[in-house]
mmCIF file with all atom_site columns, C-alpha atoms in Angstrom:
data_model
loop_
_atom_site.group_PDB
_atom_site.id
_atom_site.type_symbol
_atom_site.label_atom_id
_atom_site.label_alt_id
_atom_site.label_comp_id
_atom_site.label_asym_id
_atom_site.label_entity_id
_atom_site.label_seq_id
_atom_site.pdbx_PDB_ins_code
_atom_site.Cartn_x
_atom_site.Cartn_y
_atom_site.Cartn_z
_atom_site.occupancy
_atom_site.B_iso_or_equiv
_atom_site.pdbx_formal_charge
_atom_site.auth_seq_id
_atom_site.auth_comp_id
_atom_site.auth_asym_id
_atom_site.auth_atom_id
_atom_site.pdbx_PDB_model_num
ATOM 1   C CA . GLN A 1 1   ? 0.000   0.000  0.000   1.00 0.00 ? 759 GLN A CA 1
ATOM 2   C CA . VAL A 1 2   ? 1.369   3.380  -1.021  1.00 0.00 ? 760 VAL A CA 1
ATOM 3   C CA . GLN A 1 3   ? 1.746   5.784  1.857   1.00 0.00 ? 761 GLN A CA 1
ATOM 4   C CA . LEU A 1 4   ? 2.818   9.410  1.996   1.00 0.00 ? 762 LEU A CA 1
ATOM 5   C CA . VAL A 1 5   ? 3.551   10.890 5.402   1.00 0.00 ? 763 VAL A CA 1
ATOM 6   C CA . GLU A 1 6   ? 4.075   14.609 5.902   1.00 0.00 ? 764 GLU A CA 1
ATOM 7   C CA . SER A 1 7   ? 5.814   16.236 8.826   1.00 0.00 ? 765 SER A CA 1
ATOM 8   C CA . GLY A 1 8   ? 7.292   19.574 9.803   1.00 0.00 ? 766 GLY A CA 1
ATOM 9   C CA . GLY A 1 9   ? 4.200   21.706 10.117  1.00 0.00 ? 767 GLY A CA 1
ATOM 10  C CA . GLY A 1 10  ? 3.684   24.025 13.019  1.00 0.00 ? 768 GLY A CA 1
ATOM 11  C CA . LEU A 1 11  ? 3.257   27.589 14.171  1.00 0.00 ? 769 LEU A CA 1
ATOM 12  C CA . VAL A 1 12  ? 5.569   30.302 12.915  1.00 0.00 ? 770 VAL A CA 1
ATOM 13  C CA . GLN A 1 13  ? 5.550   34.084 12.850  1.00 0.00 ? 771 GLN A CA 1
ATOM 14  C CA . ALA A 1 14  ? 5.190   35.995 9.610   1.00 0.00 ? 772 ALA A CA 1
ATOM 15  C CA . GLY A 1 15  ? 8.538   36.309 7.913   1.00 0.00 ? 773 GLY A CA 1
ATOM 16  C CA . GLY A 1 16  ? 9.753   33.056 9.396   1.00 0.00 ? 774 GLY A CA 1
ATOM 17  C CA . SER A 1 17  ? 10.534  29.711 7.830   1.00 0.00 ? 775 SER A CA 1
ATOM 18  C CA . LEU A 1 18  ? 9.459   26.092 7.997   1.00 0.00 ? 776 LEU A CA 1
ATOM 19  C CA . ARG A 1 19  ? 10.549  22.979 6.174   1.00 0.00 ? 777 ARG A CA 1
ATOM 20  C CA . LEU A 1 20  ? 7.997   20.307 5.408   1.00 0.00 ? 778 LEU A CA 1
ATOM 21  C CA . SER A 1 21  ? 8.983   16.731 4.674   1.00 0.00 ? 779 SER A CA 1
ATOM 22  C CA . CYS A 1 22  ? 7.111   13.943 2.937   1.00 0.00 ? 780 CYS A CA 1
ATOM 23  C CA . VAL A 1 23  ? 8.296   10.343 3.076   1.00 0.00 ? 781 VAL A CA 1
ATOM 24  C CA . ALA A 1 24  ? 6.972   7.974  0.427   1.00 0.00 ? 782 ALA A CA 1
ATOM 25  C CA . SER A 1 25  ? 6.715   4.234  0.970   1.00 0.00 ? 783 SER A CA 1
ATOM 26  C CA . GLY A 1 26  ? 4.930   1.162  -0.337  1.00 0.00 ? 784 GLY A CA 1
ATOM 27  C CA . GLY A 1 27  ? 5.896   1.530  -3.978  1.00 0.00 ? 785 GLY A CA 1
ATOM 28  C CA . THR A 1 28  ? 8.465   2.668  -6.481  1.00 0.00 ? 786 THR A CA 1
ATOM 29  C CA . PHE A 1 29  ? 8.460   6.384  -7.155  1.00 0.00 ? 787 PHE A CA 1
ATOM 30  C CA . SER A 1 30  ? 11.075  6.858  -9.852  1.00 0.00 ? 788 SER A CA 1
ATOM 31  C CA . SER A 1 31  ? 8.409   7.869  -12.376 1.00 0.00 ? 789 SER A CA 1
ATOM 32  C CA . TYR A 1 32  ? 6.349   9.995  -9.972  1.00 0.00 ? 790 TYR A CA 1
ATOM 33  C CA . ALA A 1 33  ? 6.142   13.729 -9.794  1.00 0.00 ? 791 ALA A CA 1
ATOM 34  C CA . MET A 1 34  ? 5.906   14.770 -6.152  1.00 0.00 ? 792 MET A CA 1
ATOM 35  C CA . GLY A 1 35  ? 3.816   17.790 -5.333  1.00 0.00 ? 793 GLY A CA 1
ATOM 36  C CA . TRP A 1 36  ? 2.584   19.943 -2.507  1.00 0.00 ? 794 TRP A CA 1
ATOM 37  C CA . PHE A 1 37  ? -0.927  21.318 -2.238  1.00 0.00 ? 795 PHE A CA 1
ATOM 38  C CA . ARG A 1 38  ? -2.603  23.312 0.495   1.00 0.00 ? 796 ARG A CA 1
ATOM 39  C CA . GLN A 1 39  ? -6.105  23.996 1.705   1.00 0.00 ? 797 GLN A CA 1
ATOM 40  C CA . ALA A 1 40  ? -7.217  26.820 3.948   1.00 0.00 ? 798 ALA A CA 1
ATOM 41  C CA . PRO A 1 41  ? -10.565 26.764 5.786   1.00 0.00 ? 799 PRO A CA 1
ATOM 42  C CA . GLY A 1 42  ? -13.418 27.578 3.428   1.00 0.00 ? 800 GLY A CA 1
ATOM 43  C CA . LYS A 1 43  ? -11.199 27.457 0.357   1.00 0.00 ? 801 LYS A CA 1
ATOM 44  C CA . GLU A 1 44  ? -10.504 24.976 -2.398  1.00 0.00 ? 802 GLU A CA 1
ATOM 45  C CA . ARG A 1 45  ? -7.356  22.918 -2.393  1.00 0.00 ? 803 ARG A CA 1
ATOM 46  C CA . GLU A 1 46  ? -4.681  24.722 -4.368  1.00 0.00 ? 804 GLU A CA 1
ATOM 47  C CA . PHE A 1 47  ? -1.425  23.763 -5.985  1.00 0.00 ? 805 PHE A CA 1
ATOM 48  C CA . VAL A 1 48  ? 1.802   24.918 -4.359  1.00 0.00 ? 806 VAL A CA 1
ATOM 49  C CA . ALA A 1 49  ? 4.820   23.230 -5.948  1.00 0.00 ? 807 ALA A CA 1
ATOM 50  C CA . VAL A 1 50  ? 5.942   20.079 -7.740  1.00 0.00 ? 808 VAL A CA 1
ATOM 51  C CA . ILE A 1 51  ? 9.164   18.304 -8.610  1.00 0.00 ? 809 ILE A CA 1
ATOM 52  C CA . SER A 1 52  ? 9.843   15.341 -10.844 1.00 0.00 ? 810 SER A CA 1
ATOM 53  C CA . TRP A 1 53  ? 11.208  12.471 -8.781  1.00 0.00 ? 811 TRP A CA 1
ATOM 54  C CA . SER A 1 54  ? 14.488  12.652 -10.679 1.00 0.00 ? 812 SER A CA 1
ATOM 55  C CA . GLY A 1 55  ? 14.627  16.403 -10.122 1.00 0.00 ? 813 GLY A CA 1
ATOM 56  C CA . ILE A 1 56  ? 14.658  17.225 -13.825 1.00 0.00 ? 814 ILE A CA 1
ATOM 57  C CA . TRP A 1 57  ? 12.052  19.933 -13.449 1.00 0.00 ? 815 TRP A CA 1
ATOM 58  C CA . THR A 1 58  ? 10.093  21.953 -10.878 1.00 0.00 ? 816 THR A CA 1
ATOM 59  C CA . TYR A 1 59  ? 7.078   24.229 -11.032 1.00 0.00 ? 817 TYR A CA 1
ATOM 60  C CA . TYR A 1 60  ? 5.626   26.688 -8.520  1.00 0.00 ? 818 TYR A CA 1
ATOM 61  C CA . ALA A 1 61  ? 2.400   28.533 -7.979  1.00 0.00 ? 819 ALA A CA 1
ATOM 62  C CA . ASP A 1 62  ? 2.799   32.255 -8.537  1.00 0.00 ? 820 ASP A CA 1
ATOM 63  C CA . SER A 1 63  ? 1.779   32.911 -4.934  1.00 0.00 ? 821 SER A CA 1
ATOM 64  C CA . VAL A 1 64  ? 4.839   31.105 -3.558  1.00 0.00 ? 822 VAL A CA 1
ATOM 65  C CA . LYS A 1 65  ? 7.409   31.587 -6.296  1.00 0.00 ? 823 LYS A CA 1
ATOM 66  C CA . GLY A 1 66  ? 10.624  33.028 -4.916  1.00 0.00 ? 824 GLY A CA 1
ATOM 67  C CA . ARG A 1 67  ? 9.703   32.112 -1.331  1.00 0.00 ? 825 ARG A CA 1
ATOM 68  C CA . PHE A 1 68  ? 9.234   28.335 -1.400  1.00 0.00 ? 826 PHE A CA 1
ATOM 69  C CA . THR A 1 69  ? 11.647  25.725 -2.688  1.00 0.00 ? 827 THR A CA 1
ATOM 70  C CA . ILE A 1 70  ? 10.819  22.103 -3.410  1.00 0.00 ? 828 ILE A CA 1
ATOM 71  C CA . SER A 1 71  ? 13.548  19.484 -3.366  1.00 0.00 ? 829 SER A CA 1
ATOM 72  C CA . ARG A 1 72  ? 13.997  15.750 -3.000  1.00 0.00 ? 830 ARG A CA 1
ATOM 73  C CA . ASP A 1 73  ? 16.344  13.160 -1.608  1.00 0.00 ? 831 ASP A CA 1
ATOM 74  C CA . ASN A 1 74  ? 15.837  9.955  -3.540  1.00 0.00 ? 832 ASN A CA 1
ATOM 75  C CA . ALA A 1 75  ? 18.013  7.950  -1.159  1.00 0.00 ? 833 ALA A CA 1
ATOM 76  C CA . LYS A 1 76  ? 15.471  8.728  1.559   1.00 0.00 ? 834 LYS A CA 1
ATOM 77  C CA . ASN A 1 77  ? 12.378  8.638  -0.683  1.00 0.00 ? 835 ASN A CA 1
ATOM 78  C CA . THR A 1 78  ? 11.637  12.081 0.661   1.00 0.00 ? 836 THR A CA 1
ATOM 79  C CA . VAL A 1 79  ? 10.447  15.343 -0.817  1.00 0.00 ? 837 VAL A CA 1
ATOM 80  C CA . TYR A 1 80  ? 10.812  18.655 0.992   1.00 0.00 ? 838 TYR A CA 1
ATOM 81  C CA . LEU A 1 81  ? 9.160   22.027 0.879   1.00 0.00 ? 839 LEU A CA 1
ATOM 82  C CA . GLN A 1 82  ? 11.311  24.820 2.256   1.00 0.00 ? 840 GLN A CA 1
ATOM 83  C CA . MET A 1 83  ? 9.052   27.758 3.055   1.00 0.00 ? 841 MET A CA 1
ATOM 84  C CA . ASN A 1 84  ? 10.669  31.131 3.652   1.00 0.00 ? 842 ASN A CA 1
ATOM 85  C CA . SER A 1 85  ? 9.259   34.620 4.166   1.00 0.00 ? 843 SER A CA 1
ATOM 86  C CA . LEU A 1 86  ? 6.004   33.117 5.337   1.00 0.00 ? 844 LEU A CA 1
ATOM 87  C CA . LYS A 1 87  ? 2.840   35.191 5.247   1.00 0.00 ? 845 LYS A CA 1
ATOM 88  C CA . SER A 1 88  ? -0.416  34.827 7.137   1.00 0.00 ? 846 SER A CA 1
ATOM 89  C CA . GLU A 1 89  ? -2.116  33.813 3.896   1.00 0.00 ? 847 GLU A CA 1
ATOM 90  C CA . ASP A 1 90  ? 0.150   30.764 3.760   1.00 0.00 ? 848 ASP A CA 1
ATOM 91  C CA . THR A 1 91  ? -1.788  29.322 6.693   1.00 0.00 ? 849 THR A CA 1
ATOM 92  C CA . ALA A 1 92  ? -3.323  26.044 5.549   1.00 0.00 ? 850 ALA A CA 1
ATOM 93  C CA . VAL A 1 93  ? -3.158  22.296 5.782   1.00 0.00 ? 851 VAL A CA 1
ATOM 94  C CA . TYR A 1 94  ? -0.363  21.209 3.456   1.00 0.00 ? 852 TYR A CA 1
ATOM 95  C CA . TYR A 1 95  ? -0.647  17.934 1.588   1.00 0.00 ? 853 TYR A CA 1
ATOM 96  C CA . CYS A 1 96  ? 1.993   15.873 -0.129  1.00 0.00 ? 854 CYS A CA 1
ATOM 97  C CA . ALA A 1 97  ? 0.898   14.087 -3.292  1.00 0.00 ? 855 ALA A CA 1
ATOM 98  C CA . ALA A 1 98  ? 2.347   11.752 -5.919  1.00 0.00 ? 856 ALA A CA 1
ATOM 99  C CA . ALA A 1 99  ? 1.488   11.813 -9.612  1.00 0.00 ? 857 ALA A CA 1
ATOM 100 C CA . ARG A 1 100 ? 2.411   8.680  -11.530 1.00 0.00 ? 858 ARG A CA 1
ATOM 101 C CA . GLY A 1 101 ? 3.787   9.260  -14.999 1.00 0.00 ? 859 GLY A CA 1
ATOM 102 C CA . SER A 1 102 ? 2.817   12.910 -15.013 1.00 0.00 ? 860 SER A CA 1
ATOM 103 C CA . SER A 1 103 ? 4.552   15.544 -17.075 1.00 0.00 ? 861 SER A CA 1
ATOM 104 C CA . TYR A 1 104 ? 5.333   19.220 -16.620 1.00 0.00 ? 862 TYR A CA 1
ATOM 105 C CA . PRO A 1 105 ? 3.792   21.237 -15.039 1.00 0.00 ? 863 PRO A CA 1
ATOM 106 C CA . ALA A 1 106 ? 1.614   18.707 -13.096 1.00 0.00 ? 864 ALA A CA 1
ATOM 107 C CA . SER A 1 107 ? -0.215  21.476 -11.260 1.00 0.00 ? 865 SER A CA 1
ATOM 108 C CA . LYS A 1 108 ? -3.741  20.054 -11.051 1.00 0.00 ? 866 LYS A CA 1
ATOM 109 C CA . SER A 1 109 ? -5.152  17.928 -8.259  1.00 0.00 ? 867 SER A CA 1
ATOM 110 C CA . ASN A 1 110 ? -6.667  15.363 -10.611 1.00 0.00 ? 868 ASN A CA 1
ATOM 111 C CA . GLU A 1 111 ? -3.218  14.471 -11.932 1.00 0.00 ? 869 GLU A CA 1
ATOM 112 C CA . TYR A 1 112 ? -2.240  13.005 -8.567  1.00 0.00 ? 870 TYR A CA 1
ATOM 113 C CA . ASP A 1 113 ? -2.795  9.408  -7.527  1.00 0.00 ? 871 ASP A CA 1
ATOM 114 C CA . TYR A 1 114 ? -1.793  9.366  -3.863  1.00 0.00 ? 872 TYR A CA 1
ATOM 115 C CA . TRP A 1 115 ? -2.127  11.826 -1.020  1.00 0.00 ? 873 TRP A CA 1
ATOM 116 C CA . GLY A 1 116 ? -0.760  12.246 2.449   1.00 0.00 ? 874 GLY A CA 1
ATOM 117 C CA . GLN A 1 117 ? -2.797  13.055 5.531   1.00 0.00 ? 875 GLN A CA 1
ATOM 118 C CA . GLY A 1 118 ? -1.736  16.683 5.674   1.00 0.00 ? 876 GLY A CA 1
ATOM 119 C CA . THR A 1 119 ? 0.202   18.798 8.121   1.00 0.00 ? 877 THR A CA 1
ATOM 120 C CA . GLN A 1 120 ? -0.994  22.090 9.568   1.00 0.00 ? 878 GLN A CA 1
ATOM 121 C CA . VAL A 1 121 ? 0.993   25.243 8.928   1.00 0.00 ? 879 VAL A CA 1
ATOM 122 C CA . THR A 1 122 ? -0.081  28.313 10.854  1.00 0.00 ? 880 THR A CA 1
ATOM 123 C CA . VAL A 1 123 ? 1.537   31.689 10.268  1.00 0.00 ? 881 VAL A CA 1
ATOM 124 C CA . SER A 1 124 ? 0.830   34.380 12.833  1.00 0.00 ? 882 SER A CA 1
ATOM 125 C CA . SER A 1 125 ? 1.040   38.077 12.067  1.00 0.00 ? 883 SER A CA 1
#
């Protein structure tokens, strides 16, 4: 059974940083794009960032471009989201997701096959 487990969420002040991690298990992920989405209360789930598992390409939502960085460590089957210069509007539950055989830019929810349970990120102002 494929499992994605996020960690690293928490409470941070505006302007601060957090790093989220997502560990993938239960399958082979060499052909998977790994993405991050987020959902704030009362809002639709939105795309944040994605990286091909091999790291050939990345893509970011305009709202986070220049502040967030996605990366991966294949030896650990882990994808990261480094979040800098956090704003109150970044507050949301962040979800890790895997898209099998997807191609650039892989920015839509329906392209993803597996999802993690989410981790809460709260940015205070």
